[in-house]
Coordinates of C-alpha atoms and ligand atoms in Angstrom, one line a residue:
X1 CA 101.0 102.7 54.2
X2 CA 99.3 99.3 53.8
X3 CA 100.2 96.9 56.7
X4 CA 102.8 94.1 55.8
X5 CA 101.5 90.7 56.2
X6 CA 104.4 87.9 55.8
X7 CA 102.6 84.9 54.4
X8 CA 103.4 81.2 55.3
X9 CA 101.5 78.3 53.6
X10 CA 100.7 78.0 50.1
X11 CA 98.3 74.9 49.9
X12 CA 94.6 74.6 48.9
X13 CA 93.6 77.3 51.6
X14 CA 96.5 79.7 51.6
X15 CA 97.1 80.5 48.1
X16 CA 93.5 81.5 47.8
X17 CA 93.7 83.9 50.9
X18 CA 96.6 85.6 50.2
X19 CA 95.6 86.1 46.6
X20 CA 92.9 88.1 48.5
X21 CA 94.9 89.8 50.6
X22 CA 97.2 91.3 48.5
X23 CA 94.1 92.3 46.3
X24 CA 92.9 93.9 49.4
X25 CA 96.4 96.2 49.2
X26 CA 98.3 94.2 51.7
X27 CA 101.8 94.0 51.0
X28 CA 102.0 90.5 51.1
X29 CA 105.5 88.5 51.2
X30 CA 105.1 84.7 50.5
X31 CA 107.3 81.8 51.5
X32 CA 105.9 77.8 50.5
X33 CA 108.2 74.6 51.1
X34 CA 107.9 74.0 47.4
X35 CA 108.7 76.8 45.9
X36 CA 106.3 76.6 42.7
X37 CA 103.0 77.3 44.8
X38 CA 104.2 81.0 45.0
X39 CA 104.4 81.8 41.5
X40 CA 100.8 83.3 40.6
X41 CA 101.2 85.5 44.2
X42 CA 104.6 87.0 42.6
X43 CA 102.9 87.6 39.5
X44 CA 99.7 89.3 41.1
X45 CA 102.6 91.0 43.2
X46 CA 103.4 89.4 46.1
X47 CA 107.1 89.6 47.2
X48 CA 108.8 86.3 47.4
X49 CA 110.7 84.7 50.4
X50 CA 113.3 81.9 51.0
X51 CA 112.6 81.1 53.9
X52 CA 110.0 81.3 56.9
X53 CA 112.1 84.0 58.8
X54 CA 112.5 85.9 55.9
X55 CA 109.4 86.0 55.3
X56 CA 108.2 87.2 58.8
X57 CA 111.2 89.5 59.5
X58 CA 109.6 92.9 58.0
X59 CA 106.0 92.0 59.1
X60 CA 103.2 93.5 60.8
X61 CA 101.4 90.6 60.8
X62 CA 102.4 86.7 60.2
X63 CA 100.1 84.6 58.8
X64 CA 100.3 80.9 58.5
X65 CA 98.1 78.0 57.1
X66 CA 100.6 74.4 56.9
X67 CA 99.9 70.8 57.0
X68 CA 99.9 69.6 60.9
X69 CA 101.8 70.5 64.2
X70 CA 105.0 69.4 62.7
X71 CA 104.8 71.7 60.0
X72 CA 104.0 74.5 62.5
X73 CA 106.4 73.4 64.7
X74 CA 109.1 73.3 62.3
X75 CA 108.3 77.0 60.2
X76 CA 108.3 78.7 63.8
X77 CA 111.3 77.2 65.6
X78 CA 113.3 75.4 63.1
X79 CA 116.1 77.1 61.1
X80 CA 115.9 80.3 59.8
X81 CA 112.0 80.3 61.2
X82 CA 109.7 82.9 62.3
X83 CA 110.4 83.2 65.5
X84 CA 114.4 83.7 64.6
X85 CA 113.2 86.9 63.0
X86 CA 109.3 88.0 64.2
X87 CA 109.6 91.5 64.9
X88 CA 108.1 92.2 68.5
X89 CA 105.4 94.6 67.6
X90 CA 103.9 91.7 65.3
X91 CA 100.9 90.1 65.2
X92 CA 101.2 86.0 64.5
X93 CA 97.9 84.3 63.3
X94 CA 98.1 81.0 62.5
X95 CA 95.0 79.2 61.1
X96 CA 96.6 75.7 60.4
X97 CA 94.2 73.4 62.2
X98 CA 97.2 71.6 64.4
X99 CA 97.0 70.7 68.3
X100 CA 95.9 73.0 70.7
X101 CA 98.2 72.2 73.4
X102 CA 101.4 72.9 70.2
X103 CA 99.5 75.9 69.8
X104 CA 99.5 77.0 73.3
X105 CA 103.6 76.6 73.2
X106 CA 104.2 78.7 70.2
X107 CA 101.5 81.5 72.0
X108 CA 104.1 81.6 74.7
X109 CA 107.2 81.3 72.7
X110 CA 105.7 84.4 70.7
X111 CA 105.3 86.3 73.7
X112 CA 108.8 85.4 74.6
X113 CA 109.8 87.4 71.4
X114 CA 107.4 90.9 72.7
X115 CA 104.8 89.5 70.0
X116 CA 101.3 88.6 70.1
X117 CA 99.9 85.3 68.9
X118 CA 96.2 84.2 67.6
X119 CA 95.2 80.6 67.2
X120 CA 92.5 81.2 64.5
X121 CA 91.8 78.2 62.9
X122 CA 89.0 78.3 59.5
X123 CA 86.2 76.3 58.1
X124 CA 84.7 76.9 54.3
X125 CA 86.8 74.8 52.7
X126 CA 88.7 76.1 49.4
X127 CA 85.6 77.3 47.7
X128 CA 85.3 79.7 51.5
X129 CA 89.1 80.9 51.4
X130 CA 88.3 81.8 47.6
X131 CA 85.5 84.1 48.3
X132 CA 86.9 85.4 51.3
X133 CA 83.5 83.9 53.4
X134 CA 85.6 81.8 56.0
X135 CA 84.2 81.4 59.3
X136 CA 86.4 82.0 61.4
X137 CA 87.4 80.2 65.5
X138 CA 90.1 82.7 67.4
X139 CA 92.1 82.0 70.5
X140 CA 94.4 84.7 72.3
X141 CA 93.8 87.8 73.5
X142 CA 90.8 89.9 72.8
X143 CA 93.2 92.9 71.9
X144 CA 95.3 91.6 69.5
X145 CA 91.9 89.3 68.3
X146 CA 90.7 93.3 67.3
X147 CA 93.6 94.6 66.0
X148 CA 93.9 91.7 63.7
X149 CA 89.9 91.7 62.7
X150 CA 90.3 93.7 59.7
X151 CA 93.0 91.7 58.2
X152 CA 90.5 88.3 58.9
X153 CA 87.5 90.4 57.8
X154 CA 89.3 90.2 54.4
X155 CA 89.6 86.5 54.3
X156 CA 85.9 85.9 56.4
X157 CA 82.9 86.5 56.6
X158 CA 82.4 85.3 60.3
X159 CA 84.9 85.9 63.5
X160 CA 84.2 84.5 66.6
X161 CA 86.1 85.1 69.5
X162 CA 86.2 82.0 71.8
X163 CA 88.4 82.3 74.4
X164 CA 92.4 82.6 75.5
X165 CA 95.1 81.0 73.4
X166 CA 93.5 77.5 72.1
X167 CA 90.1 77.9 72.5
X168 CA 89.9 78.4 68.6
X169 CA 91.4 75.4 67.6
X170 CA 89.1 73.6 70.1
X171 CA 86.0 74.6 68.7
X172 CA 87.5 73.9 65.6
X173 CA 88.3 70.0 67.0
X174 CA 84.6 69.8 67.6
X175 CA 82.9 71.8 64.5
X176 CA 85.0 68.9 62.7
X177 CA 84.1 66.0 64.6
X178 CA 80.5 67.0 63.9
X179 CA 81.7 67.8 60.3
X180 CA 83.3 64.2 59.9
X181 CA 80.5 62.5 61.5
X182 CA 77.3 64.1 59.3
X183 CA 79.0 63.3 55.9
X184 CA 80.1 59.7 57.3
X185 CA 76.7 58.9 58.2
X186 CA 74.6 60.3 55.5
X187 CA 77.3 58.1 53.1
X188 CA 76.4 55.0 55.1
X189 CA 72.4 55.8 54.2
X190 CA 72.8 56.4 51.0
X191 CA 75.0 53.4 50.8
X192 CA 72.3 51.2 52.6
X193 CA 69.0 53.1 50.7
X194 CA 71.1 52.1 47.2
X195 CA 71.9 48.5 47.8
X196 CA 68.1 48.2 48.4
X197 CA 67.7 50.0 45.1
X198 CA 66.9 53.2 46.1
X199 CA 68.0 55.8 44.0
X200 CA 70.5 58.6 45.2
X201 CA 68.2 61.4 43.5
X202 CA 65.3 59.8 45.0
X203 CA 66.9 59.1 48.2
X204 CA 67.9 62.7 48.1
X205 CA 65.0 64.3 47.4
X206 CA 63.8 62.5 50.4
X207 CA 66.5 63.8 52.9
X208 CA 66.0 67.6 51.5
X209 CA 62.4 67.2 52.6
X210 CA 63.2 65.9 56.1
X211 CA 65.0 67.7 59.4
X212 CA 68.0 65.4 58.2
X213 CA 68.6 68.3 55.1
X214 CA 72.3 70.2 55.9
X215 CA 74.6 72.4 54.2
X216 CA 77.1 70.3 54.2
X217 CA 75.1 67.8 52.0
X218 CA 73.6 69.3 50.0
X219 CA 77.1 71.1 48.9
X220 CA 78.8 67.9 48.7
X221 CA 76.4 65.3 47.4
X222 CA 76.7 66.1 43.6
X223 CA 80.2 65.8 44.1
X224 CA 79.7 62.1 45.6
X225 CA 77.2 61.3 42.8
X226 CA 79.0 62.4 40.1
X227 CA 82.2 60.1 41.7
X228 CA 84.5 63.7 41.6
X229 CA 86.6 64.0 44.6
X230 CA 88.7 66.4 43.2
X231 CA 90.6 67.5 46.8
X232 CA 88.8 71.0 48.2
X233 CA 89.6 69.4 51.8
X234 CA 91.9 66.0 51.2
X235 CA 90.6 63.1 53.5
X236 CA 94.0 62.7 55.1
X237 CA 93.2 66.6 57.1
X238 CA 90.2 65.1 58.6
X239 CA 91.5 62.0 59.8
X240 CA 94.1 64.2 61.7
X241 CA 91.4 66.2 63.1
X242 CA 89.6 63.2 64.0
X243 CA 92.6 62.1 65.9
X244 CA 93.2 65.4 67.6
X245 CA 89.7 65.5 68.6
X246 CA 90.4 62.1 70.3
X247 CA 93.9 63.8 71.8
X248 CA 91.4 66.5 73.1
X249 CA 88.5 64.1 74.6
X250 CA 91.0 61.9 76.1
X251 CA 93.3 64.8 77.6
X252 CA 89.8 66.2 78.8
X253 CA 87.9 62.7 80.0
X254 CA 85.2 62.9 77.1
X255 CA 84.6 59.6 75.5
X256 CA 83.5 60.3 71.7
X257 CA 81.9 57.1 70.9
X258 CA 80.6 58.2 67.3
X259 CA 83.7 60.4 66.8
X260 CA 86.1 57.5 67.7
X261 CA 84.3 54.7 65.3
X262 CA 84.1 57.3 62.4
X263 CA 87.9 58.0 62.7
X264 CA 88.8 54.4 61.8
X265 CA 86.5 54.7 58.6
X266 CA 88.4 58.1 57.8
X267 CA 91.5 56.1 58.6
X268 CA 90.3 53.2 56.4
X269 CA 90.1 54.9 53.4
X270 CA 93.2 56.5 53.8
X271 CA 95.1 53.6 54.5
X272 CA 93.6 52.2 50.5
X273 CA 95.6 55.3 49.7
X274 CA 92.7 57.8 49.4
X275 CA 94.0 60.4 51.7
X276 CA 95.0 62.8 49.0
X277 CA 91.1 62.9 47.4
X278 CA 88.3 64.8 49.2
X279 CA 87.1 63.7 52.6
X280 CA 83.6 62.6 51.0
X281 CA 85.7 59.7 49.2
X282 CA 85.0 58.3 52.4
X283 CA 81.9 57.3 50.4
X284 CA 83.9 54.9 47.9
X285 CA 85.5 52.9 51.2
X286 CA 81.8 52.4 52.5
X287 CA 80.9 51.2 48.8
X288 CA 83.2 48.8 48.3
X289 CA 81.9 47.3 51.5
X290 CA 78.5 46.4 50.6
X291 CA 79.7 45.9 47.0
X292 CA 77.3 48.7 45.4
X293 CA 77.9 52.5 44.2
X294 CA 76.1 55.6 45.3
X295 CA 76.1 57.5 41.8
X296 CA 73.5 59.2 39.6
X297 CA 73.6 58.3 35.7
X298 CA 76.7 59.2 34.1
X299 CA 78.4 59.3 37.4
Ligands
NAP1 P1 97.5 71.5 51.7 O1 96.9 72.0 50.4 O2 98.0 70.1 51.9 O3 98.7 72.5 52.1 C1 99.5 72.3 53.2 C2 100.6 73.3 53.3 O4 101.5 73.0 54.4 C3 101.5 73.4 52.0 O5 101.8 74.8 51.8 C4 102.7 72.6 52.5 O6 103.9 72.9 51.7 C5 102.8 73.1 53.9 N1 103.7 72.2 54.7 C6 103.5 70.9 55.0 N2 104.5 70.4 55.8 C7 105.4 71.4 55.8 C8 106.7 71.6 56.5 N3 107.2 70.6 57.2 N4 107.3 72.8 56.3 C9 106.8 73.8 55.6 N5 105.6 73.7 55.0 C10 104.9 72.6 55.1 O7 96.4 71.8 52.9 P2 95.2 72.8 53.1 O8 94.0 72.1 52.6 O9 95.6 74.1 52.5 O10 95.1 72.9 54.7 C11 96.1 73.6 55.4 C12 95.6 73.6 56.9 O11 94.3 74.2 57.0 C13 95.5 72.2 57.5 O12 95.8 72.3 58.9 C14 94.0 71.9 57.3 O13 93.5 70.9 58.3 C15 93.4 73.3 57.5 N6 92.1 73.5 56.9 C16 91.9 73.1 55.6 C17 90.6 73.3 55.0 C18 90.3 72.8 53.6 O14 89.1 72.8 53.2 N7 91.3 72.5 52.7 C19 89.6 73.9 55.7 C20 89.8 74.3 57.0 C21 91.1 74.1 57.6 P3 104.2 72.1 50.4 O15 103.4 72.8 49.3 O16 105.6 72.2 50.2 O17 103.7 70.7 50.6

């Protein structure tokens, strides 16, 4: 019989991967805080939960992908939430990107239940969880990290074990604070390259030439120059990674210099109220500085 996976988390990310779990022939029960995000998983299949507990209290593995610590927090302890009902065989994976030390407490209040918990945070962004190519960054015990691998291997294309319980959501503090930085900075150049009147295309062309080229870049620079910041990871996410990063450098005496200055431009832009469009609208804050647009014709 196919294992039961009881599904928590129906944003951007989650909807995606357990559309692609249940076509993997998971039997896949959802639960979302607003009810509406579950209704194309019920109609590809999925069974449908009222709450997080009920949702967890038949599964073989729990899977959840929410907002922030709260939101963890509250699904796993609160009223009627996992662990109320987390069966003790069951494997917990949570891939919310939410503070490691919060993370290390649920580990242990898992075990407290005779289950087994993996901090396995993602990067790939929506178009990733989609195509089932995340990358993943696990935390927890290398046991229950490959007796979970074929239910990631569904949802990724990459699984790399880093340590015990929060070293996933480390790594994934610093692949982020790289993340953040890169697209910051290469905004600022362009911004700087078009108020001299520069071209983006030109400047572009330029940058794809030099040792400065990335994948992250060149994915997201027609999507800048075109002005579309249609949400596949909303600014507000990576100004809350940027401060956990800062939680995690302070906790562990490691100044971030860059890190710290580019979370008050992520923080910025979302206090203008553009913390619900795609991080790379950080671009439009950096504009509206120097008083000049980064966009290609018709953009
Ligand atoms: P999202 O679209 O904003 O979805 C957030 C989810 O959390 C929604 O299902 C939301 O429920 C739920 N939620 C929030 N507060 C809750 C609460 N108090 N109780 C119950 N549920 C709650 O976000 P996302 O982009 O999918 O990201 C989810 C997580 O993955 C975040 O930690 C993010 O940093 C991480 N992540 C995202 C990406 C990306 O590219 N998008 C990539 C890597 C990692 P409602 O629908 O009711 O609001």
């Amino acid at each position: 019989m196919a294992p039961s996976v009881g599904f928590i988390g129906l944003g951007i990310m989650g909807q995606p991967m357990a559309m692609n779990l249940l076509k993997a022939g998971y039997s896949v029960t959802v639960y979302n805080r607003s009810l509406h995000k579950a209704d194309s998983l019920i109609s590809a299949g999925a069974k449908a939960a009222r709450s997080p507990g009920e949702a967890a209290q038949q599964a073989d593995f729990v899977y959840t992908i929410v907002s922030d610590s709260a939101a963890m927090e509250e699904i796993t302890l609160g009223k009627d939430g996992i662990l109320e009902a987390i069966r003790s065989e069951a494997i917990f994976i949570d891939s919310s990107t939410i503070s490691p030390v919060v993370s290390r407490k649920l580990a242990c209040q898992t075990a407290g239940k005779g289950a087994s918990f993996l901090d396995a945070p993602v990067t790939g962004s929506k178009h990733g969880a989609e195509k089932g190519e995340l990358t993943f960054m696990v935390g927890g015990d290398r046991e229950t990290f490959g007796r979970a691998l074929p239910l990631l291997e569904v949802l990724g294309k990459k699984h790399v074990y880093c340590g015990a319980h929060g070293a996933g959501l480390s790594a994934k503090l610093a692949q982020n604070a790289i993340q953040s930085t890169m697209l910051e900075i290469f905004c600022e150049g362009f911004v700087l390259a078009a108020k001299a009147g520069v071209k983006p295309e030109t400047m572009m062309e330029i940058v794809q030439s030099s040792m400065a080229r990335a994948a992250l870049t060149d994915f997201k620079a027609p999507f800048i120059f075109k002005g579309d910041f249609t949400p596949y990871f909303p600014l507000k996410w990576m100004h809350k990674d940027l401060e956990l990063a800062m939680e995690a450098g302070y906790s562990q005496g490691v100044p971030m210099p860059a890190a710290s200055a580019v979370k008050e431009v992520y923080a910025a832009a979302k206090a203008q109220g553009k913390g619900e469009l795609d991080y790379a609208a950080v671009v439009t804050f950096l504009e509206e500085l120097a008083g000049v647009k980064v966009r290609t014709s018709g953009g």
